[in-house]
């Protein structure tokens, strides 16, 4: 790890100003992902702006739902009474992720920006367009068991590794950010990107923008929710495939539904059209399976991850059965 | 006839004479090297299942005060960080260290361009000693595998050295890469030897073709296991410093004495000039039994810089240079007659070695002896790959080999529609069919019986796919487990002090198995004392040479040395008593004098006659009695087959739609001779069973096929079980007296927990799903397929 | 802390104050020094272990303001003003009947053999203390899940769970 300078911010505006226009500056909060990446020399910022002291840890009820401060710890959010009551899906997804130690340090904002676990991204001796634009994609033609089956591009087949993001996608979360040009709200589905030709960018966040909060809108959806995570061991492992599902059934018929998939793409995978098509159909395995197939339409496997297509289909059906 | 300083390794052999005894009594520091002839160990009052006392070092470990090798500091110490190759085969054409040297605090970069030349490089070649491997110690510009150490940055702080290492630029000339198994095919050949040199490479018994022809049922399947890495939680680490021509190293090693020998050999210096200390060892599982390159590199750097050097490997650096478990491709043929008895067995193993060294994973050795079968062929071949050389890894050979064998046995039982346990009993080997010798002891039937009863094996329906629990299919499986008794040479000094306490000295290390605790118990038991009256000095090569902690051999080896040395001291005490007119035991026959609890000598036929060891010693000059014994195997190995056996039962649940397997219940019953400490022993076998869960379901080192680079060289993606993966798990021991195996009466328990358990789990998955999984690990993608 | 501070200035060592095990330490650190390395290399508190250095094993688990954290992923410079507790700081200290007084969970780990090589043990105990305190020890399954951030390669999980259960049940450690 190279030497870098360090400054602590006390107010969001200061933080943005401290970061300045330098592209090699980074915010640090929990540090669980950034310090890890710095130790592998994947990230080498010249400067860290410590935002961990900013007063962005509150979890408050708003007239539209809940506002969770960007610096609220994953463990605090998971255990928060409001979250558990109104958005148990988020709690469930957070608790499925990482380890208690990591959840104690990791923040909402940091988790939104968690970088891929692609082996080639992490190994600086290997090509990776995400880490070193133009160097190529090591995973294509390499070891790609954990990689994307949907929405990938010839330059990148990485996946988003976060569990929380999948839940947020199913919860129609809105990310609040602030920057030199003021504040803006970004719907979660627009927040993360597909790789295209610029896989180095995971999100639409500008380099000097700071996430301040995540809003969870209270919806009329009702019903039940479930986060289903399939992984290689019982705990403390990244998802091979995960499903965040919300389903409201009335008289055996789907009234409303949200399905987001993790572990399959560069961003949480959700297709609102598929959900709309399910409304009014019987809440049966047939409906669930055909929705699953529609969600996975066009899936493109690589040498080691073809299993994810069937796995994702089964996982979607299972998650929906669990909440129906 | 004796030497004044314990530091001198040359020890004189003194006959067990009066003269020697008086010398011992005169000079506490005297070491007497008594070569005790192999003897029988009948009538010794040994507890077969020893007291479950707490670890003697438990408090040190639980409070964080136990110092492991990377915890040791030395004034002026430099931190070394290795630079690793990023190609798998070729040559270094340039190493640019300019940027690294510019980092403040960086004092040097050691590479083949400036590394000290080593005098013993002629010894750096394939060896018949399993723990001596070909090392890469910066003597040339060749790269043989990806992630090979090629340079070391030395700096005042760890941060500076780490930054420096990231700035060393290396250019290479690359050569085509030889792949590991299962794709690798390069240079397939028959190894010259097995790691245990008395294991034959290939064997034939009877007439395989005739056996196959006579059979009614036959099966042939191929089983594959992947490359694995040990991943002890403690990284390989050492602190090395020179004082003149004397080298001291605090090194994480499973074999202090072997390490001392190997370092001396490679540096071309006398063994006496190398001191190896391992106060605490954070696991090793075989990878720290071999003295790998870094153990030379740190002292080389210390020599180059004139400063103490600490070198701690990063986790990702431990996927290559410190050994691996070879991948295997194993073909099994079994054939049975109409009575369900095996008529033919063939086990053909292909393993892998490196491009520059030879290590043959002995996958087929157990197949030769586990079941009675008149016609049997076993062969071993290996291919060569551009990878680090494999090394013994907890149950080397036995773990992958018995996975294949016990899976095949289960498949044959299914084909015969026989209960898997009944099929095993039908083929029970009463004598070792490979060596054609009796077993020193074998309590496998009892293991089967008690294990099956406690597990509830009788509740297992014969038909697969008949048990369900919600979304899960449930299954039960079992397997035989086994591990040979291995014994090396160990020397121990035991000193009985007039205050009634005992001092034991032996170089041995405790890699977490409980060795320090067990040695204390063994010595205490001989004198009828409580373990807290025994002090053990160990973990340092200044003490008498001891065996490696590997191959489940240390209690058999060092425990025997401690047993014999303690018995020798006791013998001296007996003789002292019977020759002492003031002793109540004066003129009592030696064989009539026994020791009782509390360190009391007594006349066997008249327990009222006797005295305490303390009063005897006090009256006789108030000096300690001591003996040093070098203990090694006698001719018992030529007469007997000596093995620990067990039976392992597993219950699993499989969610076929999500591909998930969970091991809900594991039970092992083991017969391994005397168990010195039931608490640490249970932890040993349970730990082995956790390793089996790991091997069955989790572990796999993944190579990129283009450059043999390990792509999961971290603990997030090289999966080993976490706490949540281990549900109900238990193990117990059958009482088994074995006076033949060794003076300690123990067979070793470090590995037997792993061996059969892997297939017990795979067999349970078969029973749950009706599907056989012959390729490890059994992961989501395979179960789903 | 002005926005215009040049990088070269603040990359230098900074004077910080750390509170570890109720003691205050003043020292100069580079911003890149992790809490784990500072504990081990500067304060000689080597009980916290480095197993992976990437938050993947849990051997470095400490408490920061009463929560468990992987010390290897924390920058020391960011820990000022926080209460840090390491394995060296959880025993009450002193002796009873000549025996060192331990935290009940330390004693339980010894009694139930929740350790073999001992390398993961400090981290396991720090996590175990938190599991008990935070109410995640109501069943073996819950303990297992909440202890899953600490890898034990020796496989002492059964003993670890038994030790935590015994303290939960108020077992007085003999």
PDB file of N, CA and C in Angstrom, chain B residues 196-268:
ATOM      1  N   UNK B 196       6.219 -42.443   2.408  1.00  0.00           N
ATOM      2  CA  UNK B 196       6.709 -43.409   3.400  1.00  0.00           C
ATOM      3  C   UNK B 196       7.502 -44.431   2.615  1.00  0.00           C
ATOM      4  N   UNK B 197       8.817 -44.403   2.758  1.00  0.00           N
ATOM      5  CA  UNK B 197       9.660 -45.143   1.806  1.00  0.00           C
ATOM      6  C   UNK B 197       9.407 -46.642   1.817  1.00  0.00           C
ATOM      7  N   UNK B 198       8.845 -47.162   2.914  1.00  0.00           N
ATOM      8  CA  UNK B 198       8.572 -48.604   2.884  1.00  0.00           C
ATOM      9  C   UNK B 198       7.228 -48.948   2.239  1.00  0.00           C
ATOM     10  N   UNK B 199       6.469 -47.951   1.821  1.00  0.00           N
ATOM     11  CA  UNK B 199       5.288 -48.228   0.993  1.00  0.00           C
ATOM     12  C   UNK B 199       5.754 -48.490  -0.436  1.00  0.00           C
ATOM     13  N   UNK B 200       5.288 -49.582  -0.994  1.00  0.00           N
ATOM     14  CA  UNK B 200       5.639 -49.830  -2.400  1.00  0.00           C
ATOM     15  C   UNK B 200       4.832 -48.897  -3.302  1.00  0.00           C
ATOM     16  N   UNK B 201       5.390 -48.600  -4.453  1.00  0.00           N
ATOM     17  CA  UNK B 201       4.689 -47.718  -5.387  1.00  0.00           C
ATOM     18  C   UNK B 201       3.533 -48.471  -6.037  1.00  0.00           C
ATOM     19  N   UNK B 202       3.822 -49.643  -6.568  1.00  0.00           N
ATOM     20  CA  UNK B 202       2.789 -50.470  -7.191  1.00  0.00           C
ATOM     21  C   UNK B 202       2.776 -51.835  -6.502  1.00  0.00           C
ATOM     22  N   UNK B 203       1.612 -52.403  -6.388  1.00  0.00           N
ATOM     23  CA  UNK B 203       1.554 -53.757  -5.808  1.00  0.00           C
ATOM     24  C   UNK B 203       0.623 -54.635  -6.637  1.00  0.00           C
ATOM     25  N   UNK B 204       0.883 -55.911  -6.538  1.00  0.00           N
ATOM     26  CA  UNK B 204       0.023 -56.928  -7.160  1.00  0.00           C
ATOM     27  C   UNK B 204      -0.153 -58.053  -6.160  1.00  0.00           C
ATOM     28  N   UNK B 205      -1.375 -58.536  -6.072  1.00  0.00           N
ATOM     29  CA  UNK B 205      -1.624 -59.681  -5.200  1.00  0.00           C
ATOM     30  C   UNK B 205      -2.544 -60.618  -5.973  1.00  0.00           C
ATOM     31  N   UNK B 206      -2.234 -61.868  -5.963  1.00  0.00           N
ATOM     32  CA  UNK B 206      -3.080 -62.838  -6.654  1.00  0.00           C
ATOM     33  C   UNK B 206      -3.131 -62.562  -8.154  1.00  0.00           C
ATOM     34  N   UNK B 207      -4.286 -62.787  -8.726  1.00  0.00           N
ATOM     35  CA  UNK B 207      -4.450 -62.654 -10.172  1.00  0.00           C
ATOM     36  C   UNK B 207      -5.717 -61.842 -10.429  1.00  0.00           C
ATOM     37  N   UNK B 208      -5.529 -60.585 -10.722  1.00  0.00           N
ATOM     38  CA  UNK B 208      -6.661 -59.665 -10.860  1.00  0.00           C
ATOM     39  C   UNK B 208      -7.626 -60.129 -11.953  1.00  0.00           C
ATOM     40  N   UNK B 209      -7.069 -60.515 -13.086  1.00  0.00           N
ATOM     41  CA  UNK B 209      -7.913 -60.917 -14.221  1.00  0.00           C
ATOM     42  C   UNK B 209      -8.771 -62.122 -13.859  1.00  0.00           C
ATOM     43  N   UNK B 210      -8.165 -63.053 -13.164  1.00  0.00           N
ATOM     44  CA  UNK B 210      -8.909 -64.249 -12.753  1.00  0.00           C
ATOM     45  C   UNK B 210     -10.002 -63.878 -11.775  1.00  0.00           C
ATOM     46  N   UNK B 211      -9.666 -62.972 -10.870  1.00  0.00           N
ATOM     47  CA  UNK B 211     -10.649 -62.508  -9.883  1.00  0.00           C
ATOM     48  C   UNK B 211     -11.828 -61.832 -10.554  1.00  0.00           C
ATOM     49  N   UNK B 212     -11.526 -60.982 -11.516  1.00  0.00           N
ATOM     50  CA  UNK B 212     -12.593 -60.279 -12.244  1.00  0.00           C
ATOM     51  C   UNK B 212     -13.455 -61.265 -13.014  1.00  0.00           C
ATOM     52  N   UNK B 213     -12.786 -62.249 -13.618  1.00  0.00           N
ATOM     53  CA  UNK B 213     -13.510 -63.226 -14.442  1.00  0.00           C
ATOM     54  C   UNK B 213     -14.444 -64.077 -13.591  1.00  0.00           C
ATOM     55  N   UNK B 214     -14.010 -64.370 -12.375  1.00  0.00           N
ATOM     56  CA  UNK B 214     -14.813 -65.240 -11.512  1.00  0.00           C
ATOM     57  C   UNK B 214     -15.968 -64.489 -10.855  1.00  0.00           C
ATOM     58  N   UNK B 215     -15.940 -63.167 -10.945  1.00  0.00           N
ATOM     59  CA  UNK B 215     -16.913 -62.380 -10.188  1.00  0.00           C
ATOM     60  C   UNK B 215     -18.279 -62.356 -10.831  1.00  0.00           C
ATOM     61  N   UNK B 216     -19.271 -62.062 -10.009  1.00  0.00           N
ATOM     62  CA  UNK B 216     -20.636 -61.909 -10.504  1.00  0.00           C
ATOM     63  C   UNK B 216     -20.993 -60.434 -10.655  1.00  0.00           C
ATOM     64  N   UNK B 217     -20.548 -59.648  -9.695  1.00  0.00           N
ATOM     65  CA  UNK B 217     -20.797 -58.200  -9.769  1.00  0.00           C
ATOM     66  C   UNK B 217     -19.486 -57.451  -9.925  1.00  0.00           C
ATOM     67  N   UNK B 218     -19.525 -56.461 -10.815  1.00  0.00           N
ATOM     68  CA  UNK B 218     -18.318 -55.660 -11.031  1.00  0.00           C
ATOM     69  C   UNK B 218     -18.692 -54.183 -11.091  1.00  0.00           C
ATOM     70  N   UNK B 219     -17.798 -53.363 -10.676  1.00  0.00           N
ATOM     71  CA  UNK B 219     -17.980 -51.927 -10.883  1.00  0.00           C
ATOM     72  C   UNK B 219     -16.633 -51.309 -11.245  1.00  0.00           C
ATOM     73  N   UNK B 220     -16.710 -50.276 -12.048  1.00  0.00           N
ATOM     74  CA  UNK B 220     -15.506 -49.505 -12.364  1.00  0.00           C
ATOM     75  C   UNK B 220     -15.913 -48.048 -12.447  1.00  0.00           C
ATOM     76  N   UNK B 221     -15.275 -47.224 -11.658  1.00  0.00           N
ATOM     77  CA  UNK B 221     -15.581 -45.789 -11.676  1.00  0.00           C
ATOM     78  C   UNK B 221     -14.307 -44.992 -11.466  1.00  0.00           C
ATOM     79  N   UNK B 222     -14.365 -43.740 -11.906  1.00  0.00           N
ATOM     80  CA  UNK B 222     -13.241 -42.837 -11.694  1.00  0.00           C
ATOM     81  C   UNK B 222     -13.646 -41.750 -10.703  1.00  0.00           C
ATOM     82  N   UNK B 223     -12.787 -41.517  -9.763  1.00  0.00           N
ATOM     83  CA  UNK B 223     -13.024 -40.508  -8.713  1.00  0.00           C
ATOM     84  C   UNK B 223     -11.943 -39.445  -8.831  1.00  0.00           C
ATOM     85  N   UNK B 224     -12.352 -38.204  -8.683  1.00  0.00           N
ATOM     86  CA  UNK B 224     -11.361 -37.130  -8.801  1.00  0.00           C
ATOM     87  C   UNK B 224     -11.438 -36.200  -7.600  1.00  0.00           C
ATOM     88  N   UNK B 225     -10.283 -35.759  -7.189  1.00  0.00           N
ATOM     89  CA  UNK B 225     -10.210 -34.787  -6.095  1.00  0.00           C
ATOM     90  C   UNK B 225      -9.318 -33.640  -6.554  1.00  0.00           C
ATOM     91  N   UNK B 226      -9.612 -32.427  -6.102  1.00  0.00           N
ATOM     92  CA  UNK B 226      -8.873 -31.268  -6.592  1.00  0.00           C
ATOM     93  C   UNK B 226      -7.604 -30.984  -5.777  1.00  0.00           C
ATOM     94  N   UNK B 227      -6.814 -30.070  -6.292  1.00  0.00           N
ATOM     95  CA  UNK B 227      -5.691 -29.537  -5.523  1.00  0.00           C
ATOM     96  C   UNK B 227      -6.251 -28.765  -4.330  1.00  0.00           C
ATOM     97  N   UNK B 228      -5.599 -28.896  -3.200  1.00  0.00           N
ATOM     98  CA  UNK B 228      -6.034 -28.158  -2.009  1.00  0.00           C
ATOM     99  C   UNK B 228      -4.820 -27.521  -1.346  1.00  0.00           C
ATOM    100  N   UNK B 229      -5.068 -26.504  -0.571  1.00  0.00           N
ATOM    101  CA  UNK B 229      -3.983 -25.869   0.171  1.00  0.00           C
ATOM    102  C   UNK B 229      -4.276 -25.892   1.661  1.00  0.00           C
ATOM    103  N   UNK B 230      -3.226 -26.079   2.438  1.00  0.00           N
ATOM    104  CA  UNK B 230      -3.372 -26.332   3.880  1.00  0.00           C
ATOM    105  C   UNK B 230      -4.086 -25.205   4.610  1.00  0.00           C
ATOM    106  N   UNK B 231      -3.592 -23.993   4.381  1.00  0.00           N
ATOM    107  CA  UNK B 231      -4.219 -22.826   5.001  1.00  0.00           C
ATOM    108  C   UNK B 231      -4.380 -22.922   6.510  1.00  0.00           C
ATOM    109  N   UNK B 232      -3.308 -23.291   7.183  1.00  0.00           N
ATOM    110  CA  UNK B 232      -3.297 -23.111   8.634  1.00  0.00           C
ATOM    111  C   UNK B 232      -3.616 -21.641   8.883  1.00  0.00           C
ATOM    112  N   UNK B 233      -4.296 -21.362   9.987  1.00  0.00           N
ATOM    113  CA  UNK B 233      -4.687 -19.966  10.180  1.00  0.00           C
ATOM    114  C   UNK B 233      -3.473 -19.089  10.460  1.00  0.00           C
ATOM    115  N   UNK B 234      -2.462 -19.667  11.104  1.00  0.00           N
ATOM    116  CA  UNK B 234      -1.232 -18.910  11.303  1.00  0.00           C
ATOM    117  C   UNK B 234      -0.422 -18.943  10.018  1.00  0.00           C
ATOM    118  N   UNK B 235      -0.099 -17.789   9.474  1.00  0.00           N
ATOM    119  CA  UNK B 235       0.741 -17.801   8.278  1.00  0.00           C
ATOM    120  C   UNK B 235       2.127 -18.368   8.603  1.00  0.00           C
ATOM    121  N   UNK B 236       2.772 -18.898   7.609  1.00  0.00           N
ATOM    122  CA  UNK B 236       4.173 -19.293   7.770  1.00  0.00           C
ATOM    123  C   UNK B 236       4.959 -18.043   8.140  1.00  0.00           C
ATOM    124  N   UNK B 237       5.769 -18.147   9.146  1.00  0.00           N
ATOM    125  CA  UNK B 237       6.441 -16.949   9.650  1.00  0.00           C
ATOM    126  C   UNK B 237       7.718 -17.334  10.363  1.00  0.00           C
ATOM    127  N   UNK B 238       8.701 -16.468  10.278  1.00  0.00           N
ATOM    128  CA  UNK B 238       9.895 -16.669  11.094  1.00  0.00           C
ATOM    129  C   UNK B 238      10.628 -15.356  11.310  1.00  0.00           C
ATOM    130  N   UNK B 239      11.357 -15.350  12.410  1.00  0.00           N
ATOM    131  CA  UNK B 239      12.301 -14.279  12.717  1.00  0.00           C
ATOM    132  C   UNK B 239      13.668 -14.947  12.762  1.00  0.00           C
ATOM    133  N   UNK B 240      14.605 -14.433  11.953  1.00  0.00           N
ATOM    134  CA  UNK B 240      15.926 -15.059  11.884  1.00  0.00           C
ATOM    135  C   UNK B 240      16.995 -14.027  12.197  1.00  0.00           C
ATOM    136  N   UNK B 241      17.972 -14.416  12.968  1.00  0.00           N
ATOM    137  CA  UNK B 241      19.108 -13.518  13.203  1.00  0.00           C
ATOM    138  C   UNK B 241      20.382 -14.308  13.442  1.00  0.00           C
ATOM    139  N   UNK B 242      21.471 -13.666  13.096  1.00  0.00           N
ATOM    140  CA  UNK B 242      22.789 -14.288  13.220  1.00  0.00           C
ATOM    141  C   UNK B 242      23.541 -13.631  14.356  1.00  0.00           C
ATOM    142  N   UNK B 243      24.257 -14.437  15.089  1.00  0.00           N
ATOM    143  CA  UNK B 243      25.254 -13.950  16.036  1.00  0.00           C
ATOM    144  C   UNK B 243      26.541 -14.647  15.632  1.00  0.00           C
ATOM    145  N   UNK B 244      27.383 -13.918  14.883  1.00  0.00           N
ATOM    146  CA  UNK B 244      28.559 -14.572  14.304  1.00  0.00           C
ATOM    147  C   UNK B 244      28.094 -15.613  13.312  1.00  0.00           C
ATOM    148  N   UNK B 245      28.568 -16.835  13.480  1.00  0.00           N
ATOM    149  CA  UNK B 245      28.135 -17.878  12.547  1.00  0.00           C
ATOM    150  C   UNK B 245      27.003 -18.717  13.126  1.00  0.00           C
ATOM    151  N   UNK B 246      26.427 -18.227  14.195  1.00  0.00           N
ATOM    152  CA  UNK B 246      25.300 -18.952  14.798  1.00  0.00           C
ATOM    153  C   UNK B 246      23.969 -18.312  14.410  1.00  0.00           C
ATOM    154  N   UNK B 247      23.089 -19.154  13.970  1.00  0.00           N
ATOM    155  CA  UNK B 247      21.790 -18.686  13.482  1.00  0.00           C
ATOM    156  C   UNK B 247      20.698 -19.098  14.469  1.00  0.00           C
ATOM    157  N   UNK B 248      19.849 -18.136  14.803  1.00  0.00           N
ATOM    158  CA  UNK B 248      18.676 -18.448  15.623  1.00  0.00           C
ATOM    159  C   UNK B 248      17.440 -18.104  14.820  1.00  0.00           C
ATOM    160  N   UNK B 249      16.478 -18.971  14.844  1.00  0.00           N
ATOM    161  CA  UNK B 249      15.213 -18.647  14.173  1.00  0.00           C
ATOM    162  C   UNK B 249      14.012 -19.055  15.012  1.00  0.00           C
ATOM    163  N   UNK B 250      13.117 -18.101  15.179  1.00  0.00           N
ATOM    164  CA  UNK B 250      11.807 -18.392  15.733  1.00  0.00           C
ATOM    165  C   UNK B 250      10.945 -18.716  14.520  1.00  0.00           C
ATOM    166  N   UNK B 251      10.652 -19.968  14.349  1.00  0.00           N
ATOM    167  CA  UNK B 251      10.041 -20.384  13.084  1.00  0.00           C
ATOM    168  C   UNK B 251       8.805 -21.228  13.340  1.00  0.00           C
ATOM    169  N   UNK B 252       7.788 -20.976  12.558  1.00  0.00           N
ATOM    170  CA  UNK B 252       6.570 -21.777  12.650  1.00  0.00           C
ATOM    171  C   UNK B 252       6.812 -23.099  11.929  1.00  0.00           C
ATOM    172  N   UNK B 253       7.244 -24.094  12.684  1.00  0.00           N
ATOM    173  CA  UNK B 253       7.519 -25.389  12.061  1.00  0.00           C
ATOM    174  C   UNK B 253       6.883 -26.524  12.847  1.00  0.00           C
ATOM    175  N   UNK B 254       6.486 -27.550  12.133  1.00  0.00           N
ATOM    176  CA  UNK B 254       5.969 -28.771  12.745  1.00  0.00           C
ATOM    177  C   UNK B 254       7.102 -29.724  13.092  1.00  0.00           C
ATOM    178  N   UNK B 255       8.323 -29.345  12.712  1.00  0.00           N
ATOM    179  CA  UNK B 255       9.435 -30.245  12.972  1.00  0.00           C
ATOM    180  C   UNK B 255      10.683 -29.454  13.309  1.00  0.00           C
ATOM    181  N   UNK B 256      10.821 -29.096  14.566  1.00  0.00           N
ATOM    182  CA  UNK B 256      11.959 -28.284  14.991  1.00  0.00           C
ATOM    183  C   UNK B 256      13.271 -28.958  14.623  1.00  0.00           C
ATOM    184  N   UNK B 257      13.369 -30.233  14.917  1.00  0.00           N
ATOM    185  CA  UNK B 257      14.641 -30.920  14.691  1.00  0.00           C
ATOM    186  C   UNK B 257      14.916 -31.103  13.201  1.00  0.00           C
ATOM    187  N   UNK B 258      13.880 -31.426  12.446  1.00  0.00           N
ATOM    188  CA  UNK B 258      14.053 -31.582  11.002  1.00  0.00           C
ATOM    189  C   UNK B 258      14.404 -30.263  10.344  1.00  0.00           C
ATOM    190  N   UNK B 259      13.799 -29.194  10.833  1.00  0.00           N
ATOM    191  CA  UNK B 259      14.081 -27.865  10.306  1.00  0.00           C
ATOM    192  C   UNK B 259      15.539 -27.495  10.584  1.00  0.00           C
ATOM    193  N   UNK B 260      15.982 -27.773  11.794  1.00  0.00           N
ATOM    194  CA  UNK B 260      17.367 -27.482  12.168  1.00  0.00           C
ATOM    195  C   UNK B 260      18.328 -28.226  11.233  1.00  0.00           C
ATOM    196  N   UNK B 261      18.038 -29.479  11.002  1.00  0.00           N
ATOM    197  CA  UNK B 261      18.880 -30.300  10.123  1.00  0.00           C
ATOM    198  C   UNK B 261      18.907 -29.738   8.710  1.00  0.00           C
ATOM    199  N   UNK B 262      17.704 -29.401   8.198  1.00  0.00           N
ATOM    200  CA  UNK B 262      17.608 -28.967   6.801  1.00  0.00           C
ATOM    201  C   UNK B 262      18.259 -27.597   6.589  1.00  0.00           C
ATOM    202  N   UNK B 263      18.065 -26.683   7.526  1.00  0.00           N
ATOM    203  CA  UNK B 263      18.676 -25.359   7.396  1.00  0.00           C
ATOM    204  C   UNK B 263      20.195 -25.488   7.428  1.00  0.00           C
ATOM    205  N   UNK B 264      20.682 -26.292   8.362  1.00  0.00           N
ATOM    206  CA  UNK B 264      22.129 -26.493   8.464  1.00  0.00           C
ATOM    207  C   UNK B 264      22.682 -27.068   7.158  1.00  0.00           C
ATOM    208  N   UNK B 265      21.952 -28.022   6.606  1.00  0.00           N
ATOM    209  CA  UNK B 265      22.370 -28.695   5.375  1.00  0.00           C
ATOM    210  C   UNK B 265      22.435 -27.710   4.200  1.00  0.00           C
ATOM    211  N   UNK B 266      21.402 -26.905   4.037  1.00  0.00           N
ATOM    212  CA  UNK B 266      21.346 -25.990   2.891  1.00  0.00           C
ATOM    213  C   UNK B 266      22.366 -24.847   3.047  1.00  0.00           C
ATOM    214  N   UNK B 267      22.553 -24.399   4.277  1.00  0.00           N
ATOM    215  CA  UNK B 267      23.548 -23.351   4.492  1.00  0.00           C
ATOM    216  C   UNK B 267      24.964 -23.924   4.579  1.00  0.00           C
ATOM    217  N   UNK B 268      25.061 -25.245   4.616  1.00  0.00           N
ATOM    218  CA  UNK B 268      26.386 -25.862   4.698  1.00  0.00           C
ATOM    219  C   UNK B 268      27.075 -25.517   5.999  1.00  0.00           C
TER     220      UNK B 268
END
